[in-house]
Coordinates of C-alpha atoms and ligand atoms in Angstrom, one line a residue:
M114 CA -35.6 -0.6 -14.6
I115 CA -35.4 -4.3 -14.4
I116 CA -39.0 -5.6 -14.2
S117 CA -40.1 -8.8 -15.7
R118 CA -42.4 -8.5 -18.6
R119 CA -45.2 -10.3 -16.7
T120 CA -45.2 -8.0 -13.7
S121 CA -44.5 -4.8 -15.7
K122 CA -47.9 -5.3 -17.5
T123 CA -49.8 -5.3 -14.2
L124 CA -47.5 -2.8 -12.6
L125 CA -47.1 0.0 -15.1
P126 CA -50.6 1.5 -14.7
H127 CA -50.0 1.8 -11.0
L128 CA -46.4 3.0 -11.1
N129 CA -47.2 6.7 -11.1
Q130 CA -49.7 6.3 -8.3
L131 CA -47.2 4.3 -6.3
L132 CA -44.5 6.8 -6.6
R133 CA -46.5 10.0 -6.3
P134 CA -45.3 12.2 -3.4
I135 CA -46.7 10.7 -0.2
H136 CA -48.9 13.7 0.8
S137 CA -50.8 13.4 -2.5
L138 CA -51.6 9.7 -2.1
P139 CA -55.2 8.7 -1.6
N140 CA -56.1 6.9 1.6
P141 CA -54.6 3.5 1.8
N142 CA -56.3 1.0 -0.2
P143 CA -57.7 -1.8 2.0
I144 CA -57.1 -4.5 -0.6
L145 CA -53.5 -3.5 -1.2
S146 CA -52.4 -7.2 -1.0
D147 CA -53.2 -7.1 -4.7
Y148 CA -50.3 -4.8 -5.0
Y149 CA -47.9 -7.1 -3.0
N150 CA -46.1 -8.6 -6.0
A151 CA -45.9 -5.3 -7.7
Y152 CA -44.3 -3.8 -4.6
L153 CA -41.9 -6.7 -4.5
S154 CA -40.8 -6.3 -8.1
L155 CA -40.5 -2.5 -7.7
L156 CA -38.3 -3.0 -4.6
Q157 CA -36.2 -5.5 -6.4
S158 CA -35.6 -3.1 -9.2
F159 CA -34.7 -0.3 -6.7
V160 CA -32.2 -2.6 -5.0
S161 CA -30.5 -3.4 -8.3
R162 CA -30.4 0.3 -9.3
K163 CA -29.6 1.4 -5.8
A164 CA -32.5 3.9 -6.2
I165 CA -32.6 5.2 -2.7
G166 CA -35.0 8.1 -3.3
P167 CA -37.9 6.2 -4.8
G168 CA -37.2 3.4 -2.3
K169 CA -37.8 5.8 0.6
Q170 CA -41.1 6.9 -1.0
L171 CA -42.2 3.4 -1.4
H172 CA -41.2 2.6 2.2
A173 CA -43.5 5.4 3.4
R174 CA -46.3 4.0 1.2
L175 CA -45.8 0.5 2.7
L176 CA -46.0 1.9 6.2
L177 CA -49.4 3.5 5.4
S178 CA -50.5 0.1 3.9
N179 CA -49.5 -1.8 7.1
L180 CA -47.0 -3.7 5.0
G181 CA -43.9 -1.8 6.4
F182 CA -42.8 -4.7 8.6
D183 CA -43.6 -7.6 6.3
T184 CA -40.5 -9.8 6.5
V185 CA -40.1 -10.2 2.7
L186 CA -40.7 -6.6 1.7
A187 CA -38.8 -5.1 4.7
T188 CA -35.9 -7.4 3.9
K189 CA -35.7 -5.8 0.5
L190 CA -35.8 -2.4 2.1
V191 CA -33.0 -3.2 4.5
N192 CA -31.1 -4.5 1.5
L193 CA -31.6 -1.3 -0.3
Y194 CA -30.7 1.0 2.7
S195 CA -27.7 -1.2 3.4
D196 CA -26.4 -1.2 -0.2
C197 CA -26.8 2.6 -0.4
N198 CA -24.9 3.0 2.9
H199 CA -28.0 4.4 4.7
L200 CA -27.2 2.1 7.6
P201 CA -29.1 4.0 10.3
Y202 CA -32.3 3.5 8.2
A203 CA -31.4 -0.1 7.7
Q204 CA -30.8 -0.7 11.4
N205 CA -33.9 1.1 12.4
L206 CA -36.1 -1.0 10.2
F207 CA -34.3 -4.2 11.0
D208 CA -34.9 -3.6 14.8
R209 CA -38.7 -3.5 14.2
I210 CA -39.1 -6.5 11.9
P211 CA -40.7 -9.2 14.1
K212 CA -39.5 -12.2 12.1
R213 CA -35.9 -12.1 11.3
N214 CA -34.2 -14.9 9.4
V215 CA -30.5 -15.5 8.7
F216 CA -30.8 -14.0 5.3
L217 CA -31.9 -10.7 6.9
W218 CA -29.1 -10.7 9.5
N219 CA -26.6 -11.4 6.7
I220 CA -27.8 -8.3 4.8
L221 CA -27.2 -5.9 7.7
I222 CA -23.9 -7.6 8.7
R223 CA -22.7 -7.2 5.1
G224 CA -23.7 -3.6 5.1
Y225 CA -21.6 -2.8 8.2
A226 CA -18.7 -5.0 6.9
W227 CA -18.6 -3.0 3.7
N228 CA -19.2 0.5 4.9
G229 CA -18.4 0.4 8.6
P230 CA -18.5 0.8 11.5
F231 CA -16.9 -2.6 11.4
E232 CA -17.5 -3.1 15.1
S233 CA -21.2 -3.1 14.4
A234 CA -20.9 -6.0 12.0
I235 CA -19.2 -8.1 14.7
S236 CA -21.6 -7.1 17.4
L237 CA -24.5 -7.9 15.1
Y238 CA -23.0 -11.3 14.5
H239 CA -22.9 -12.0 18.3
Q240 CA -26.5 -10.8 18.6
M241 CA -27.5 -13.2 15.9
L242 CA -26.0 -16.1 17.9
E243 CA -27.8 -14.9 21.0
H244 CA -31.0 -15.1 19.1
G245 CA -30.3 -18.8 18.5
L246 CA -29.5 -18.5 14.8
L247 CA -26.5 -20.2 13.2
P248 CA -24.3 -18.4 10.7
D249 CA -24.1 -19.7 7.2
N250 CA -21.6 -19.5 4.3
F251 CA -22.6 -15.9 3.7
T252 CA -22.5 -14.7 7.4
F253 CA -18.9 -16.0 7.9
P254 CA -17.3 -14.1 4.9
F255 CA -19.1 -10.9 5.8
V256 CA -18.2 -10.9 9.5
L257 CA -14.6 -12.0 8.7
K258 CA -14.3 -9.0 6.4
A259 CA -15.1 -6.8 9.4
C260 CA -12.5 -8.6 11.5
S261 CA -9.9 -8.1 8.7
A262 CA -10.7 -4.4 8.5
L263 CA -10.1 -4.1 12.3
S264 CA -7.2 -6.6 12.4
D265 CA -9.3 -8.2 15.1
I266 CA -7.7 -11.7 15.4
D267 CA -9.4 -12.6 18.7
N268 CA -12.9 -12.4 17.2
G269 CA -11.5 -13.9 14.0
R270 CA -10.3 -17.0 15.8
E271 CA -13.6 -17.4 17.7
I272 CA -15.5 -17.1 14.4
H273 CA -13.1 -19.7 12.8
K274 CA -14.0 -22.1 15.7
L275 CA -17.7 -21.8 15.0
A276 CA -17.1 -22.2 11.3
V277 CA -15.4 -25.5 12.1
L278 CA -18.3 -26.6 14.3
T279 CA -20.9 -25.7 11.8
R280 CA -18.8 -27.4 9.0
W281 CA -18.6 -24.3 6.9
E282 CA -14.8 -24.0 7.4
L283 CA -13.9 -25.7 4.2
D284 CA -16.5 -23.9 2.0
V285 CA -14.4 -22.0 -0.6
F286 CA -15.9 -18.5 0.3
V287 CA -15.6 -19.0 4.1
A288 CA -12.0 -20.3 3.7
A289 CA -11.1 -17.4 1.5
G290 CA -12.6 -15.1 4.1
L291 CA -10.6 -16.8 6.9
I292 CA -7.3 -16.7 4.9
D293 CA -7.9 -13.0 4.2
M294 CA -8.6 -12.4 7.9
Y295 CA -5.4 -14.2 9.1
S296 CA -3.5 -12.4 6.4
K297 CA -4.7 -8.9 7.5
C298 CA -4.0 -9.8 11.1
S299 CA -0.4 -10.7 10.1
S300 CA -0.9 -14.3 10.9
V301 CA 0.1 -15.8 7.6
E302 CA 1.0 -19.2 9.1
D303 CA -2.6 -19.8 10.2
A304 CA -3.7 -18.8 6.7
R305 CA -1.4 -21.3 5.1
R306 CA -2.4 -24.1 7.5
L307 CA -6.0 -23.7 6.4
F308 CA -5.1 -23.4 2.8
D309 CA -3.2 -26.7 3.0
R310 CA -6.2 -28.4 4.5
M311 CA -8.5 -27.5 1.7
S312 CA -9.1 -30.4 -0.7
K313 CA -10.9 -28.3 -3.3
R314 CA -9.0 -25.1 -4.1
D315 CA -10.3 -22.7 -6.7
V316 CA -8.7 -19.6 -8.2
V317 CA -10.2 -17.3 -5.6
L318 CA -8.6 -19.3 -2.8
W319 CA -5.2 -19.4 -4.5
N320 CA -5.4 -15.6 -5.0
S321 CA -6.2 -15.1 -1.3
M322 CA -3.2 -17.1 -0.2
I323 CA -0.9 -15.5 -2.8
A324 CA -2.1 -12.1 -1.6
A325 CA -1.6 -13.1 2.0
Y326 CA 2.1 -13.8 1.3
S327 CA 2.5 -10.7 -0.7
L328 CA 0.8 -8.5 1.9
N329 CA 2.9 -9.9 4.7
G330 CA 6.2 -9.3 3.0
H331 CA 6.9 -12.8 1.8
P332 CA 7.2 -12.2 -2.0
S333 CA 9.2 -15.4 -2.6
E334 CA 6.5 -17.5 -1.1
A335 CA 3.9 -15.6 -3.1
L336 CA 5.8 -16.3 -6.3
S337 CA 6.4 -20.0 -5.5
L338 CA 2.7 -20.5 -4.7
F339 CA 2.0 -18.9 -8.1
R340 CA 4.2 -21.5 -9.8
N341 CA 2.5 -24.4 -7.8
M342 CA -0.9 -23.0 -8.9
A343 CA 0.2 -23.3 -12.6
L344 CA 1.6 -26.8 -11.9
E345 CA -1.8 -27.9 -10.5
G346 CA -3.3 -26.9 -13.9
L347 CA -5.2 -23.9 -12.7
K348 CA -5.4 -20.9 -15.0
P349 CA -4.6 -17.8 -13.0
S350 CA -6.9 -14.8 -13.3
V351 CA -6.0 -11.2 -14.0
A352 CA -6.2 -10.7 -10.2
T353 CA -3.7 -13.4 -9.6
L354 CA -1.2 -11.9 -12.0
V355 CA -1.6 -8.4 -10.6
T356 CA -0.9 -9.8 -7.1
V357 CA 2.2 -11.7 -8.0
I358 CA 3.5 -8.9 -10.1
S359 CA 3.1 -6.5 -7.2
A360 CA 4.8 -9.0 -5.0
S361 CA 7.9 -9.0 -7.2
A362 CA 7.7 -5.2 -7.4
D363 CA 8.0 -5.0 -3.6
A364 CA 10.8 -7.4 -3.5
A365 CA 12.5 -5.6 -6.4
A366 CA 13.0 -9.1 -7.8
L367 CA 13.4 -8.3 -11.4
P368 CA 14.3 -11.8 -12.8
R369 CA 11.1 -13.2 -11.2
G370 CA 9.1 -10.2 -12.4
R371 CA 10.4 -10.9 -15.9
E372 CA 9.5 -14.5 -15.6
I373 CA 5.9 -13.5 -14.7
H374 CA 5.9 -11.0 -17.6
G375 CA 6.8 -13.9 -19.9
F376 CA 4.2 -16.1 -18.3
S377 CA 1.4 -13.5 -18.7
W378 CA 2.4 -13.0 -22.3
R379 CA 2.2 -16.8 -23.0
M380 CA -1.2 -17.0 -21.2
G381 CA -2.5 -14.1 -23.3
F382 CA -2.8 -11.7 -20.4
S383 CA -0.1 -9.3 -21.3
S384 CA -2.5 -7.1 -23.3
A385 CA -4.8 -6.7 -20.3
D386 CA -4.3 -3.1 -19.2
K387 CA -4.5 -4.0 -15.5
V388 CA -1.7 -6.5 -15.9
K389 CA 0.3 -4.0 -18.0
T390 CA -0.1 -1.3 -15.3
A391 CA 1.1 -3.8 -12.6
L392 CA 4.1 -4.6 -14.8
L393 CA 5.0 -1.0 -15.4
D394 CA 4.8 -0.4 -11.7
M395 CA 7.0 -3.4 -11.1
Y396 CA 9.6 -2.3 -13.6
A397 CA 9.7 1.2 -12.2
K398 CA 10.1 -0.1 -8.6
C399 CA 12.8 -2.5 -9.8
G400 CA 14.7 0.4 -11.2
W401 CA 13.9 0.0 -14.9
V402 CA 11.9 3.2 -15.4
R403 CA 12.6 3.4 -19.2
L404 CA 11.0 0.0 -19.7
A405 CA 8.1 1.1 -17.5
R406 CA 7.5 4.0 -19.8
V407 CA 7.5 1.7 -22.9
L408 CA 4.7 -0.3 -21.3
F409 CA 2.8 2.8 -20.2
E410 CA 2.8 4.0 -23.8
Q411 CA 1.4 0.6 -24.9
L412 CA -1.7 0.9 -22.7
L413 CA -4.9 1.0 -24.7
E414 CA -6.7 3.0 -22.1
K415 CA -4.6 5.0 -19.6
R416 CA -6.6 5.1 -16.4
V417 CA -5.7 7.3 -13.4
V418 CA -4.1 4.3 -11.7
S419 CA -1.7 3.9 -14.7
W420 CA -0.7 7.6 -14.7
N421 CA -0.2 7.4 -11.0
A422 CA 2.1 4.4 -11.3
M423 CA 4.2 6.1 -13.9
I424 CA 4.4 9.4 -12.0
S425 CA 5.4 7.7 -8.8
G426 CA 7.9 5.7 -10.7
Y427 CA 9.6 8.8 -12.0
A428 CA 9.4 10.4 -8.6
M429 CA 11.1 7.4 -6.9
H430 CA 14.0 7.7 -9.3
G431 CA 14.4 11.5 -8.8
H432 CA 13.2 12.2 -12.4
A433 CA 11.1 15.1 -11.2
D434 CA 10.9 16.8 -14.7
E435 CA 9.4 13.7 -16.3
A436 CA 7.0 13.2 -13.4
L437 CA 5.7 16.8 -13.5
T438 CA 5.5 16.8 -17.4
L439 CA 3.5 13.6 -17.2
F440 CA 1.2 15.2 -14.6
E441 CA 0.5 18.2 -17.0
K442 CA -0.1 15.7 -19.8
M443 CA -2.5 13.8 -17.7
R444 CA -4.5 16.9 -17.0
K445 CA -4.4 18.5 -20.5
E446 CA -4.2 15.6 -23.0
A447 CA -6.0 12.8 -21.1
I448 CA -8.4 15.3 -19.4
L449 CA -8.3 13.1 -16.3
L450 CA -8.8 14.4 -12.7
P451 CA -5.9 13.5 -10.4
D452 CA -6.7 11.7 -7.2
N453 CA -4.9 11.8 -3.9
I454 CA -2.4 9.1 -5.0
T455 CA -1.5 11.3 -8.0
F456 CA -0.6 14.1 -5.6
V457 CA 1.5 11.7 -3.4
G458 CA 3.5 11.0 -6.6
V459 CA 3.8 14.7 -7.6
L460 CA 4.7 15.9 -4.2
S461 CA 7.3 13.2 -3.7
A462 CA 8.8 14.1 -7.1
C463 CA 9.2 17.6 -5.8
S464 CA 10.5 16.4 -2.5
H465 CA 13.1 14.1 -4.1
A466 CA 14.3 16.9 -6.3
G467 CA 14.2 19.7 -3.8
L468 CA 11.6 21.7 -5.8
L469 CA 10.2 23.7 -2.9
L470 CA 8.2 26.3 -4.8
E471 CA 6.5 23.7 -7.0
G472 CA 5.8 21.5 -4.1
R473 CA 4.1 24.3 -2.2
R474 CA 2.1 25.2 -5.3
F475 CA 0.9 21.6 -5.7
F476 CA 0.1 21.2 -2.0
D477 CA -2.1 24.3 -2.1
S478 CA -3.7 23.4 -5.4
M479 CA -4.8 20.0 -4.2
L480 CA -7.4 21.4 -2.0
H481 CA -8.3 24.6 -3.8
D482 CA -8.5 23.3 -7.4
F483 CA -9.3 19.6 -6.9
S484 CA -11.0 19.5 -3.5
I485 CA -8.6 16.7 -2.3
K486 CA -7.9 16.9 1.4
P487 CA -4.2 16.3 2.1
T488 CA -3.6 13.0 3.9
V489 CA -0.8 12.2 6.2
Q490 CA 1.3 11.0 3.2
H491 CA 1.0 14.5 1.6
Y492 CA 2.0 16.2 4.8
T493 CA 5.0 13.8 5.0
C494 CA 6.2 14.9 1.5
M495 CA 5.8 18.5 2.5
I496 CA 7.7 18.1 5.8
D497 CA 10.5 16.3 3.9
L498 CA 10.6 19.0 1.3
L499 CA 10.7 21.8 3.9
G500 CA 13.2 19.9 6.0
H501 CA 15.6 19.3 3.2
A502 CA 15.4 23.0 2.2
G503 CA 16.3 24.0 5.8
R504 CA 12.9 25.5 6.5
L505 CA 12.7 23.6 9.7
E506 CA 10.6 26.1 11.6
E507 CA 8.1 26.2 8.8
A508 CA 8.0 22.4 8.8
N509 CA 7.4 22.4 12.5
Q510 CA 4.5 25.0 12.1
L511 CA 2.9 22.9 9.3
I512 CA 3.0 19.8 11.6
S513 CA 1.2 21.8 14.4
K514 CA -1.5 22.7 11.8
M515 CA -2.1 19.1 10.7
P516 CA -5.8 18.1 11.2
M517 CA -4.7 14.5 11.9
K518 CA -2.2 13.1 14.4
P519 CA 1.2 13.2 12.8
D520 CA 2.6 9.7 12.4
S521 CA 6.2 8.4 12.5
G522 CA 6.7 9.2 8.8
V523 CA 6.1 12.9 9.5
W524 CA 8.4 13.1 12.5
G525 CA 11.0 11.0 10.7
A526 CA 11.0 13.5 7.8
L527 CA 11.5 16.4 10.3
L528 CA 14.2 14.5 12.1
N529 CA 16.0 13.9 8.9
G530 CA 15.8 17.6 8.0
C531 CA 17.3 18.4 11.4
K532 CA 20.1 16.0 10.7
I533 CA 21.0 17.6 7.4
H534 CA 20.9 21.1 8.9
G535 CA 22.3 20.2 12.3
D536 CA 19.2 21.6 14.3
V537 CA 19.7 19.9 17.7
E538 CA 16.8 21.5 19.5
L539 CA 14.1 20.5 16.9
G540 CA 15.8 17.2 16.3
E541 CA 15.3 16.3 20.0
K542 CA 11.6 17.2 19.8
A543 CA 11.1 15.1 16.7
L544 CA 13.0 12.2 18.4
R545 CA 10.9 12.4 21.5
K546 CA 7.7 12.0 19.4
L547 CA 9.3 9.2 17.4
I548 CA 10.2 7.3 20.5
E549 CA 6.6 7.6 21.8
L550 CA 5.4 6.2 18.5
E551 CA 8.0 3.5 17.8
P552 CA 10.1 3.0 21.0
D553 CA 12.1 0.1 19.6
D554 CA 13.4 1.6 16.4
A555 CA 17.1 2.0 16.8
G556 CA 17.4 4.2 13.6
N557 CA 15.8 7.2 15.5
Y558 CA 18.5 7.1 18.2
V559 CA 21.2 6.8 15.5
I560 CA 20.1 9.9 13.7
L561 CA 19.9 11.9 16.8
S562 CA 23.3 10.8 17.9
N563 CA 24.6 11.8 14.4
I564 CA 23.1 15.3 14.9
Y565 CA 25.0 15.6 18.2
C566 CA 28.2 14.4 16.4
Q567 CA 27.7 17.1 13.7
A568 CA 27.3 19.7 16.5
R569 CA 30.4 18.2 18.1
N570 CA 28.5 17.5 21.2
W571 CA 30.2 14.2 21.8
E572 CA 28.9 13.8 25.3
E573 CA 25.2 13.9 24.3
A574 CA 26.0 11.6 21.3
A575 CA 27.4 9.1 23.6
R576 CA 24.5 9.4 26.0
I577 CA 22.0 8.6 23.3
R578 CA 24.0 5.6 22.2
K579 CA 24.1 4.5 25.8
R580 CA 20.3 4.8 26.1
M581 CA 20.1 2.7 23.0
T582 CA 22.2 -0.1 24.5
E583 CA 20.3 0.2 27.8
R584 CA 17.0 -0.5 25.9
G585 CA 18.7 -3.4 24.2
L586 CA 18.4 -1.8 20.8
K587 CA 20.8 -2.5 18.0
K588 CA 21.3 -0.5 14.9
A589 CA 20.0 -2.3 11.8
I590 CA 22.9 -4.1 10.2
A591 CA 23.6 -2.5 6.9
C592 CA 23.4 -5.0 4.0
S593 CA 23.6 -4.7 0.2
W594 CA 22.6 -7.1 -2.4
I595 CA 23.5 -7.5 -6.0
E596 CA 22.2 -10.1 -8.4
I597 CA 24.6 -11.6 -10.9
R598 CA 23.4 -14.2 -13.4
N599 CA 20.2 -14.9 -11.4
K600 CA 22.1 -15.3 -8.1
H601 CA 21.8 -13.0 -5.2
H602 CA 25.0 -12.0 -3.4
A603 CA 24.7 -10.2 -0.1
F604 CA 27.4 -8.2 1.6
L605 CA 27.7 -6.7 5.1
V606 CA 30.1 -4.0 6.2
G607 CA 33.7 -5.2 6.1
D608 CA 32.4 -8.6 4.9
L609 CA 35.2 -11.1 4.2
S610 CA 32.9 -14.1 3.7
H611 CA 32.4 -13.9 0.0
P612 CA 34.6 -16.5 -1.9
Q613 CA 35.9 -13.7 -4.1
S614 CA 36.7 -11.4 -1.2
K615 CA 40.3 -11.0 -2.2
E616 CA 39.4 -9.9 -5.8
I617 CA 36.7 -7.6 -4.4
Y618 CA 39.0 -5.8 -2.0
G619 CA 41.7 -5.7 -4.7
E620 CA 39.2 -3.9 -7.0
L621 CA 38.2 -1.4 -4.3
E622 CA 41.9 -0.6 -3.7
R623 CA 42.5 -0.1 -7.4
L624 CA 39.5 2.2 -7.6
E625 CA 40.4 4.2 -4.6
G626 CA 43.8 5.0 -6.1
L627 CA 42.1 6.2 -9.3
M628 CA 39.4 8.1 -7.2
Q629 CA 42.1 9.9 -5.2
Q630 CA 43.9 11.0 -8.4
A631 CA 40.5 12.3 -9.6
G632 CA 40.2 14.4 -6.4
Y633 CA 38.2 12.2 -4.0
V634 CA 38.8 12.9 -0.3
P635 CA 37.1 10.4 2.1
D636 CA 34.5 12.1 4.3
T637 CA 34.3 10.4 7.7
M638 CA 32.1 12.8 9.6
P639 CA 29.2 10.5 10.6
V640 CA 31.6 8.0 12.2
F641 CA 32.5 8.4 15.9
H642 CA 35.2 10.9 16.9
N643 CA 37.2 8.5 19.1
V644 CA 38.3 6.4 16.2
S645 CA 41.6 7.2 14.4
D646 CA 41.4 8.7 10.9
D647 CA 42.8 5.5 9.3
E648 CA 40.3 3.3 11.0
K649 CA 37.5 5.7 9.9
R650 CA 38.7 5.4 6.4
N651 CA 38.7 1.7 6.5
M652 CA 35.2 1.5 8.0
V653 CA 33.8 3.7 5.3
R654 CA 35.8 2.0 2.6
S655 CA 34.3 -1.3 3.3
H656 CA 30.6 -0.2 3.4
S657 CA 28.4 -2.9 2.0
E658 CA 27.3 -1.2 -1.2
R659 CA 30.9 -0.6 -2.2
L660 CA 31.6 -4.3 -1.8
A661 CA 28.6 -5.1 -3.9
I662 CA 29.6 -2.7 -6.6
A663 CA 33.2 -3.9 -6.7
F664 CA 31.9 -7.5 -7.1
G665 CA 29.5 -6.4 -9.8
L666 CA 32.4 -4.7 -11.7
I667 CA 34.6 -7.7 -11.7
S668 CA 31.8 -10.1 -12.5
T669 CA 30.2 -8.4 -15.5
P670 CA 31.1 -7.2 -19.0
P671 CA 32.1 -3.5 -19.3
D672 CA 28.8 -2.1 -20.4
T673 CA 26.5 -3.8 -17.9
V674 CA 24.4 -1.6 -15.7
L675 CA 24.8 -2.5 -12.1
M676 CA 21.9 -2.7 -9.7
V677 CA 22.5 -2.8 -6.0
K678 CA 19.9 -2.8 -3.2
K679 CA 20.6 -1.6 0.3
N680 CA 18.5 -1.9 3.4
I681 CA 19.4 1.5 4.9
R682 CA 20.2 4.9 3.5
V683 CA 23.4 5.4 1.5
C684 CA 26.0 7.4 3.5
E685 CA 27.4 10.7 2.3
D686 CA 30.8 9.4 1.6
C687 CA 29.7 6.3 -0.3
H688 CA 27.4 8.7 -2.4
I689 CA 30.5 10.8 -3.4
A690 CA 32.6 7.7 -3.9
I691 CA 30.1 6.0 -6.2
K692 CA 29.8 9.2 -8.3
F693 CA 33.6 9.0 -8.9
I694 CA 33.4 5.2 -9.6
S695 CA 30.6 5.7 -12.2
Q696 CA 32.9 8.1 -14.0
I697 CA 36.1 6.1 -13.7
V698 CA 34.6 2.8 -14.9
N699 CA 32.2 4.6 -17.3
R700 CA 29.2 2.5 -16.0
E701 CA 25.7 3.2 -14.9
I702 CA 25.2 2.2 -11.3
I703 CA 21.8 2.1 -9.8
I704 CA 21.3 1.9 -6.0
R705 CA 18.0 1.4 -4.4
D706 CA 18.3 2.3 -0.7
V707 CA 15.5 2.4 1.8
N708 CA 14.2 5.8 0.7
R709 CA 14.7 6.0 -3.1
Y710 CA 16.8 5.2 -6.2
H711 CA 20.1 6.7 -7.1
H712 CA 21.2 6.5 -10.7
F713 CA 24.9 7.2 -10.9
K714 CA 26.3 8.0 -14.3
G715 CA 29.3 10.0 -15.6
G716 CA 30.1 11.3 -12.1
H717 CA 26.6 12.5 -11.3
C718 CA 23.6 11.1 -9.4
S719 CA 20.0 11.5 -10.4
C720 CA 19.2 12.7 -6.9
H721 CA 21.4 15.8 -7.4
D722 CA 22.9 15.0 -4.0
Y723 CA 19.5 15.6 -2.4
W724 CA 18.2 12.6 -0.5
Ligands
LIG191 ZN1 28.7 4.4 3.1
LIG192 ZN1 22.0 10.0 -5.2

């Protein structure tokens, strides 16, 4: 208990009496004002220890002593209730306090901003204004946090206006709150405008702006801001490094990630476990899972988040064995309890490797053995697993039993399963749901039209394509990237724009000859039926990932591992072709498509043709 020595002397003899169950207390002492300071110290210690039980007892005692609505004591109580997430108590007491200052309003607004309902924080802020009180540099960050949680940009902008009028806008904490609000409301330009206007920028503010770019899918800007921060002579914090490392992980920008790795090493941060965990996550996401494992083994203390990053890393690459072995190790050797993220990793490992039995076992064990309620992500993994295994009806049943509304991920997994197994009826159902949820995603129409193609129902396939054009939707243009000597090279289907196009197509032709000798027959199924076989072959032959691979082969020494990124799923024919290529040229080729990684080596792929 934190009580100053001076007060504890006077307080201790009375402590037992003060905290005795209420029914056994003697009648209220008329000269309880002597106790005032003691009550105050006690309440302060309850607040710092979040001791809600004793706090409630003391509250009852204060009510009996007619001190229950004293502004100072009641403020402490509201603080205690609010910090312990007993918000109905806090609100009740707050409503009865006759004199309420900004400090008191701030406490309750903060309580709602942290614990929700977030709407209450915003409505309380408006009530505060109606009472003629002006917000201060604490009110703004709290209420902005609630706006961020609700992505409520309209209220956010109004609050910003008042911050300008009250001259709090450029306060570091208020500005950080505004930047965070704009960032969570996907308005990163507004965030940047404010950031640029700040004359004094501390590490917290830089972190908020870097995080804003990272969160809104602008990893390059996040990284360049990070460099500027260093140029301005500010030492980044662990939080800064973790944010930029995650930004490079999402961009799968390995050279930049390596640069930051070097930087954190020079700054003496590389031994920090949080930084190391972010780095291992980045290396795994960029395709270098072996390197990720090296960092994982170097961690001084392996926390659940580190295990999760490593398990998900293996899952993403289709190394289900390693992921599941690591899970067992985490349970047995580290004696750590898995959380719901661990199970997302474990289930997606099962789903990427087609381990239906294991997946079912883990899904059941989550709730029964660990009391973790499956979230929509866990359901998505299960639907994906069942869909791939052709258990489409079972997948459909599981969706109908979901306690929450299935999202586009769930229906997308079912639609994908229907595509693999040619189930037109269920595929249509999934598509209808998907169109409700995301009416402008052309990908859904493309998959359904492919299902009709497989069922040789050309009329329906054409009808779906027509609907797509009527809605003005275009299929995402397939694009692949390869990085050679720190330079990105992008390729579209049938791309002739690269300066070395001639050599690239020459290499593809050379490879195709060798592939055919080795038994490769082009599969042109997903392409339309009203195109001649030769044309189909040409279309498939010049898919963007093949161009990127051919370019990689002619631009690097024989043993170099090639890493190609693609913005959509790899098609069946390219998957077969790349297996042949990996064997013919004796190279490891890694492809990161929109769903996962494929490691091609010696004629095989790590996904075991299951993706
Ligand atoms: Zn292809
Ligand atoms: Zn594969």
